[in-house]
Amino acid sequence: MSIKNPYLQKVYQQVCERDPQQPEFLNAVTEVLSTLEPVIEKHPEFEAAGLMERLVEPERMIQFRVAWQDDNGKTQVNRGYRVQFNSAIGPYKGGLRFHPSVNLSIIKFLAFEQIFKNSLTGLPMGGGKGGSDFDPKGKSDAEIMRFCQSFMTELSRYIGAETDVPAGDIGVGGREIGYLFGQYKRIKNEFSGILTGKGLTYGGSLVRTQATGYGLLYFVQEMLSVMAQDSPKDKVTVISGSGNVAIYAAEKAQEMGAKVVALSDSNGYIYDPNGIDLHVVKEIKEGRRGRISEYVKTVPSAEYHEQCRGIWSIPCDIALPCATQNELLLEDAQKLIDNGVKLVAEGANMPCSLDAIALFQQSGILYAPGKASNAGGVATSGLEMCQNSMKYSWNAQEVDEKLHEIMVNIFHNTYDAAKEYGMEGNLLAGANIAGFTKIAQAMMAQGIL
Ligand code: NDP
């Protein structure tokens, strides 16, 4: 992917000079700017207003110390982050990630992507993201609680129901959200919707847990129907990861009649040609936080292989990368294509490298970018915020129907935007253009900020 428009080239050059050490962020900026060229050419007023220079610079970045005591009484120090990237269309919204790989580049790339994703949902949410290099793996519940309390003690200064509403992401699930919420309430003496992904007993929304995975499949279903007059039924499907997104993507895929044959974690992958038994997976991953390798103890006919990227060598019709960024590289894309893959849709954020995406597009493979296809999670977070404001809850069917409708709309807005600019079928360009257009109009209306 390259940027040819001189104005966008200049903007990109400035980002490179300012932040040369942020490869993930630079990738995300390249991907977005290279697809927005026709819009910028149609709207010279954006250059006159310095719109793109402002768009690539976060409104605010907060980095803070998180000190906590482990079970041996030893003091540990981690780094916390919150990047409040863009609030043109609503309060900042985006998850918190706890993982040792977390750094400013990763949080900035995630926050930048989130701007466009949130805009695509049609709900009034700006873009933000945060997290810490804390590793929850192997920590006791008490250690997790102390860490979350220390993290929120600092974060609470910067968030609020009308300002910035974080949620979960990798390493931050229901347990962590509960501890974070409790600490905010204690500090502020206030019960308000400052986080989403909450438990159902204290303001959470039904279907939020399933939303990203289910939403991904609603998107895939619509995409197959419109672009290939087909459906997920009987399609051999490979899904990477075995966390929140992967498990519920697998559940909805199976409900739609697809045959899910593989899942993974960061150590390796399982291949079950008879179709994955999700009860077993849930018991391992959700029940006891175990490893995916344990699957073969219960289902001996399945295979376990070390090296998670090997999952892309399994022949399939549909591939859904749902683990993490940069997990599907050029050679993986080539293997999938050689084995006859028809559709690749991202459940994770930026799981495919830029050259892998380019190869899918050149080879005529249907490809959906995460900012469109995984937007179901944040969309349902938006629905959770609505319910919190109304002090009312919708039932599961109501939330699921709204989620379905939002995902179908995202597909059509994305598809139509690409078509309008002469790039029919290029959902990456379509998602960036559709998401950007609303943000650009709001930023222009609000003046130079
Ligand atoms: P979880 O922490 O629940 O699960 C992540 C899964 O990915 C784990 O199974 C983890 O295994 C596995 N994993 C991590 N690194 C690799 C790797 N290199 N190769 C294979 N597997 C790996 O996170 P989520 O499911 O919530 O998030 C997954 C992705 O989806 C992230 O990119 C996230 O940003 C994105 N996303 C999540 C949303 C949500 O609502 N949760 C919304 C939108 C996007 P292990 O246990 O070994 O670490």
Tab-separated table of N, CA and C and ligand atoms in Angstrom, residues 97-99 109-110 114 117 129 135 137 167-173 208-213 240-247 263-269 285 289-292 307-309 311-312 321-327 346-351 370 373-378 381, ligand 1:
chain	number	residue	atom	x	y	z
A	97	ARG	N	-6.235	-2.942	27.196
A	97	ARG	CA	-5.536	-4.204	26.933
A	97	ARG	C	-4.458	-4.404	27.993
A	98	PHE	N	-4.468	-5.559	28.662
A	98	PHE	CA	-3.392	-5.908	29.588
A	98	PHE	C	-2.585	-7.048	28.964
A	99	HIS	N	-1.383	-6.734	28.515
A	99	HIS	CA	-0.547	-7.760	27.878
A	99	HIS	C	0.894	-7.240	27.900
A	109	PHE	N	-2.080	2.749	17.705
A	109	PHE	CA	-2.668	2.139	16.496
A	109	PHE	C	-4.096	1.674	16.785
A	110	LEU	N	-4.289	1.099	17.955
A	110	LEU	CA	-5.631	0.609	18.285
A	110	LEU	C	-6.614	1.782	18.423
A	114	GLN	N	-9.850	2.642	16.112
A	114	GLN	CA	-11.132	2.712	16.829
A	114	GLN	C	-11.967	3.916	16.377
A	117	LYS	N	-13.825	2.736	13.292
A	117	LYS	CA	-14.740	1.644	13.648
A	117	LYS	C	-15.971	2.193	14.366
A	129	LYS	N	-8.196	4.273	23.329
A	129	LYS	CA	-7.751	2.923	23.706
A	129	LYS	C	-6.764	3.067	24.863
A	135	ASP	N	1.006	-8.427	32.783
A	135	ASP	CA	0.631	-9.737	32.234
A	135	ASP	C	-0.268	-10.477	33.225
A	137	LYS	N	-1.467	-13.337	33.046
A	137	LYS	CA	-1.266	-14.795	33.079
A	137	LYS	C	-0.502	-15.216	34.314
A	167	ALA	N	-13.462	-0.132	27.898
A	167	ALA	CA	-14.101	-1.458	27.907
A	167	ALA	C	-12.982	-2.485	28.023
A	168	GLY	N	-13.284	-3.749	27.772
A	168	GLY	CA	-12.260	-4.795	27.807
A	168	GLY	C	-11.558	-4.934	26.464
A	169	ASP	N	-10.485	-5.689	26.460
A	169	ASP	CA	-9.781	-6.091	25.232
A	169	ASP	C	-8.944	-7.293	25.667
A	170	ILE	N	-7.867	-7.588	24.982
A	170	ILE	CA	-7.032	-8.735	25.358
A	170	ILE	C	-6.622	-8.602	26.830
A	171	GLY	N	-6.843	-9.664	27.595
A	171	GLY	CA	-6.427	-9.677	29.005
A	171	GLY	C	-7.352	-8.924	29.942
A	172	VAL	N	-8.382	-8.304	29.415
A	172	VAL	CA	-9.345	-7.592	30.277
A	172	VAL	C	-10.747	-8.115	29.960
A	173	GLY	N	-11.221	-8.989	30.826
A	173	GLY	CA	-12.548	-9.584	30.668
A	173	GLY	C	-13.440	-9.158	31.827
A	208	ARG	N	-23.288	-8.646	25.329
A	208	ARG	CA	-21.998	-7.966	25.132
A	208	ARG	C	-20.867	-8.992	25.009
A	209	THR	N	-20.923	-10.058	25.831
A	209	THR	CA	-19.855	-11.066	25.788
A	209	THR	C	-19.742	-11.697	24.403
A	210	GLN	N	-20.868	-11.968	23.807
A	210	GLN	CA	-20.881	-12.669	22.517
A	210	GLN	C	-20.715	-11.710	21.330
A	211	ALA	N	-20.844	-10.396	21.588
A	211	ALA	CA	-21.127	-9.439	20.501
A	211	ALA	C	-20.084	-9.396	19.380
A	212	THR	N	-18.795	-9.405	19.714
A	212	THR	CA	-17.801	-9.248	18.642
A	212	THR	C	-17.827	-10.471	17.725
A	213	GLY	N	-17.848	-11.659	18.336
A	213	GLY	CA	-17.861	-12.892	17.547
A	213	GLY	C	-19.155	-13.043	16.754
A	240	SER	N	-8.556	-18.358	14.302
A	240	SER	CA	-7.405	-18.314	15.213
A	240	SER	C	-7.807	-17.661	16.534
A	241	GLY	N	-7.029	-18.007	17.586
A	241	GLY	CA	-7.365	-17.551	18.938
A	241	GLY	C	-8.339	-18.513	19.582
A	242	SER	N	-8.543	-18.342	20.859
A	242	SER	CA	-9.575	-19.114	21.574
A	242	SER	C	-10.015	-18.285	22.770
A	243	GLY	N	-10.003	-16.959	22.543
A	243	GLY	CA	-10.475	-16.036	23.576
A	243	GLY	C	-11.909	-15.648	23.298
A	244	ASN	N	-12.270	-14.497	23.815
A	244	ASN	CA	-13.648	-14.034	23.716
A	244	ASN	C	-14.142	-13.974	22.263
A	245	VAL	N	-13.389	-13.345	21.387
A	245	VAL	CA	-13.865	-13.158	20.012
A	245	VAL	C	-13.956	-14.505	19.294
A	246	ALA	N	-12.885	-15.302	19.403
A	246	ALA	CA	-12.830	-16.575	18.677
A	246	ALA	C	-13.954	-17.524	19.116
A	247	ILE	N	-14.178	-17.629	20.401
A	247	ILE	CA	-15.167	-18.605	20.900
A	247	ILE	C	-16.573	-18.265	20.383
A	263	LEU	N	-8.880	-24.003	16.064
A	263	LEU	CA	-8.736	-22.841	16.957
A	263	LEU	C	-7.286	-22.849	17.449
A	264	SER	N	-6.845	-21.740	18.063
A	264	SER	CA	-5.444	-21.695	18.513
A	264	SER	C	-5.294	-20.872	19.787
A	265	ASP	N	-4.104	-20.902	20.369
A	265	ASP	CA	-3.698	-19.869	21.315
A	265	ASP	C	-2.257	-19.516	20.985
A	266	SER	N	-1.584	-18.759	21.842
A	266	SER	CA	-0.270	-18.275	21.423
A	266	SER	C	0.787	-19.374	21.399
A	267	ASN	N	0.459	-20.577	21.899
A	267	ASN	CA	1.420	-21.688	21.843
A	267	ASN	C	1.239	-22.600	20.632
A	268	GLY	N	-0.005	-22.794	20.202
A	268	GLY	CA	-0.226	-23.756	19.125
A	268	GLY	C	-1.687	-23.780	18.698
A	269	TYR	N	-2.031	-24.774	17.855
A	269	TYR	CA	-3.417	-24.834	17.372
A	269	TYR	C	-3.952	-26.263	17.412
A	285	LYS	N	-11.213	-22.995	28.374
A	285	LYS	CA	-10.761	-21.596	28.323
A	285	LYS	C	-11.530	-20.704	29.296
A	289	ARG	N	-9.430	-21.384	32.564
A	289	ARG	CA	-8.340	-20.590	31.994
A	289	ARG	C	-7.146	-21.457	31.580
A	290	GLY	N	-7.468	-22.593	30.946
A	290	GLY	CA	-6.424	-23.546	30.538
A	290	GLY	C	-5.874	-23.238	29.157
A	291	ARG	N	-5.102	-24.175	28.616
A	291	ARG	CA	-4.484	-24.002	27.297
A	291	ARG	C	-5.266	-24.806	26.252
A	292	ILE	N	-5.234	-24.352	25.011
A	292	ILE	CA	-6.015	-25.016	23.957
A	292	ILE	C	-5.500	-26.441	23.714
A	307	GLN	N	3.193	-24.017	17.521
A	307	GLN	CA	3.343	-22.917	16.549
A	307	GLN	C	1.981	-22.493	16.006
A	308	CYS	N	1.460	-21.419	16.590
A	308	CYS	CA	0.094	-21.015	16.239
A	308	CYS	C	-0.091	-20.661	14.762
A	309	ARG	N	0.941	-20.130	14.097
A	309	ARG	CA	0.729	-19.695	12.707
A	309	ARG	C	0.514	-20.859	11.746
A	311	ILE	N	-1.754	-22.758	11.806
A	311	ILE	CA	-3.209	-22.878	11.600
A	311	ILE	C	-3.595	-22.455	10.178
A	312	TRP	N	-2.803	-21.542	9.581
A	312	TRP	CA	-3.165	-21.044	8.239
A	312	TRP	C	-2.810	-22.036	7.133
A	321	PRO	N	-9.200	-14.607	11.336
A	321	PRO	CA	-8.160	-14.333	12.341
A	321	PRO	C	-8.747	-13.545	13.516
A	322	CYS	N	-8.777	-14.155	14.688
A	322	CYS	CA	-9.452	-13.560	15.851
A	322	CYS	C	-8.542	-13.521	17.071
A	323	ALA	N	-7.206	-13.509	16.876
A	323	ALA	CA	-6.304	-13.563	18.031
A	323	ALA	C	-5.671	-12.216	18.330
A	324	THR	N	-4.817	-11.717	17.415
A	324	THR	CA	-4.056	-10.504	17.748
A	324	THR	C	-3.507	-9.846	16.484
A	325	GLN	N	-2.809	-8.717	16.636
A	325	GLN	CA	-2.287	-8.023	15.451
A	325	GLN	C	-1.119	-8.796	14.837
A	326	ASN	N	-0.986	-8.667	13.514
A	326	ASN	CA	0.127	-9.284	12.766
A	326	ASN	C	0.281	-10.779	12.995
A	327	GLU	N	-0.814	-11.488	13.047
A	327	GLU	CA	-0.751	-12.948	13.222
A	327	GLU	C	-0.881	-13.679	11.884
A	346	GLU	N	-11.633	-10.257	9.403
A	346	GLU	CA	-10.850	-10.059	10.626
A	346	GLU	C	-11.745	-9.897	11.852
A	347	GLY	N	-11.528	-10.771	12.833
A	347	GLY	CA	-12.183	-10.606	14.134
A	347	GLY	C	-11.281	-9.812	15.058
A	348	ALA	N	-9.970	-10.004	14.918
A	348	ALA	CA	-8.995	-9.248	15.722
A	348	ALA	C	-8.758	-7.885	15.069
A	349	ASN	N	-7.988	-7.041	15.740
A	349	ASN	CA	-7.607	-5.751	15.178
A	349	ASN	C	-6.293	-5.889	14.420
A	350	MET	N	-6.312	-5.566	13.150
A	350	MET	CA	-5.138	-5.622	12.253
A	350	MET	C	-4.373	-6.932	12.330
A	351	PRO	N	-5.045	-8.090	12.279
A	351	PRO	CA	-4.338	-9.371	12.337
A	351	PRO	C	-3.540	-9.653	11.066
A	370	GLY	N	-10.970	-5.574	9.990
A	370	GLY	CA	-11.517	-5.634	11.357
A	370	GLY	C	-12.314	-4.416	11.751
A	373	SER	N	-15.631	-5.446	10.317
A	373	SER	CA	-16.206	-6.756	10.658
A	373	SER	C	-16.174	-7.077	12.150
A	374	ASN	N	-15.302	-6.416	12.938
A	374	ASN	CA	-15.328	-6.719	14.375
A	374	ASN	C	-15.968	-5.595	15.200
A	375	ALA	N	-16.704	-4.712	14.515
A	375	ALA	CA	-17.287	-3.563	15.213
A	375	ALA	C	-18.472	-3.933	16.108
A	376	GLY	N	-18.889	-5.194	16.069
A	376	GLY	CA	-20.049	-5.604	16.873
A	376	GLY	C	-19.820	-5.450	18.372
A	377	GLY	N	-18.570	-5.591	18.802
A	377	GLY	CA	-18.272	-5.462	20.233
A	377	GLY	C	-18.499	-4.043	20.707
A	378	VAL	N	-17.908	-3.103	19.985
A	378	VAL	CA	-18.051	-1.720	20.437
A	378	VAL	C	-19.478	-1.226	20.186
A	381	SER	N	-21.271	-2.246	23.102
A	381	SER	CA	-20.874	-1.354	24.192
A	381	SER	C	-21.665	-0.052	24.103
B	1	NDP	P1	-8.713	-12.622	24.590
B	1	NDP	O1	-7.649	-12.198	25.517
B	1	NDP	O2	-10.012	-13.100	25.123
B	1	NDP	O3	-8.159	-13.769	23.618
B	1	NDP	C1	-7.040	-13.613	22.803
B	1	NDP	C2	-6.730	-14.993	22.238
B	1	NDP	O4	-5.732	-14.896	21.231
B	1	NDP	C3	-6.207	-15.961	23.272
B	1	NDP	O5	-6.691	-17.227	22.952
B	1	NDP	C4	-4.693	-15.864	23.068
B	1	NDP	O6	-3.974	-17.009	23.502
B	1	NDP	C5	-4.661	-15.809	21.573
B	1	NDP	N1	-3.405	-15.302	21.042
B	1	NDP	C6	-2.664	-14.253	21.457
B	1	NDP	N2	-1.591	-14.110	20.652
B	1	NDP	C7	-1.689	-15.077	19.724
B	1	NDP	C8	-0.925	-15.444	18.605
B	1	NDP	N3	0.181	-14.772	18.276
B	1	NDP	N4	-1.366	-16.478	17.845
B	1	NDP	C9	-2.475	-17.164	18.159
B	1	NDP	N5	-3.231	-16.875	19.214
B	1	NDP	C10	-2.853	-15.841	19.972
B	1	NDP	O7	-8.928	-11.385	23.583
B	1	NDP	P2	-10.178	-11.072	22.670
B	1	NDP	O8	-10.725	-12.340	22.112
B	1	NDP	O9	-11.061	-10.138	23.380
B	1	NDP	O10	-9.487	-10.201	21.507
B	1	NDP	C11	-8.868	-10.810	20.379
B	1	NDP	C12	-8.646	-9.742	19.313
B	1	NDP	O11	-9.897	-9.153	18.954
B	1	NDP	C13	-7.748	-8.579	19.700
B	1	NDP	O12	-7.067	-8.133	18.561
B	1	NDP	C14	-8.734	-7.521	20.134
B	1	NDP	O13	-8.198	-6.222	20.042
B	1	NDP	C15	-9.827	-7.748	19.118
B	1	NDP	N6	-11.140	-7.232	19.477
B	1	NDP	C16	-11.760	-7.646	20.625
B	1	NDP	C17	-13.016	-7.185	20.925
B	1	NDP	C18	-13.775	-7.685	22.097
B	1	NDP	O14	-14.956	-7.325	22.222
B	1	NDP	N7	-13.218	-8.514	22.955
B	1	NDP	C19	-13.690	-6.166	20.074
B	1	NDP	C20	-12.983	-5.904	18.843
B	1	NDP	C21	-11.746	-6.395	18.594
B	1	NDP	P3	-3.116	-16.994	24.867
B	1	NDP	O15	-4.097	-17.393	25.918
B	1	NDP	O16	-2.058	-17.988	24.617
B	1	NDP	O17	-2.571	-15.603	25.043
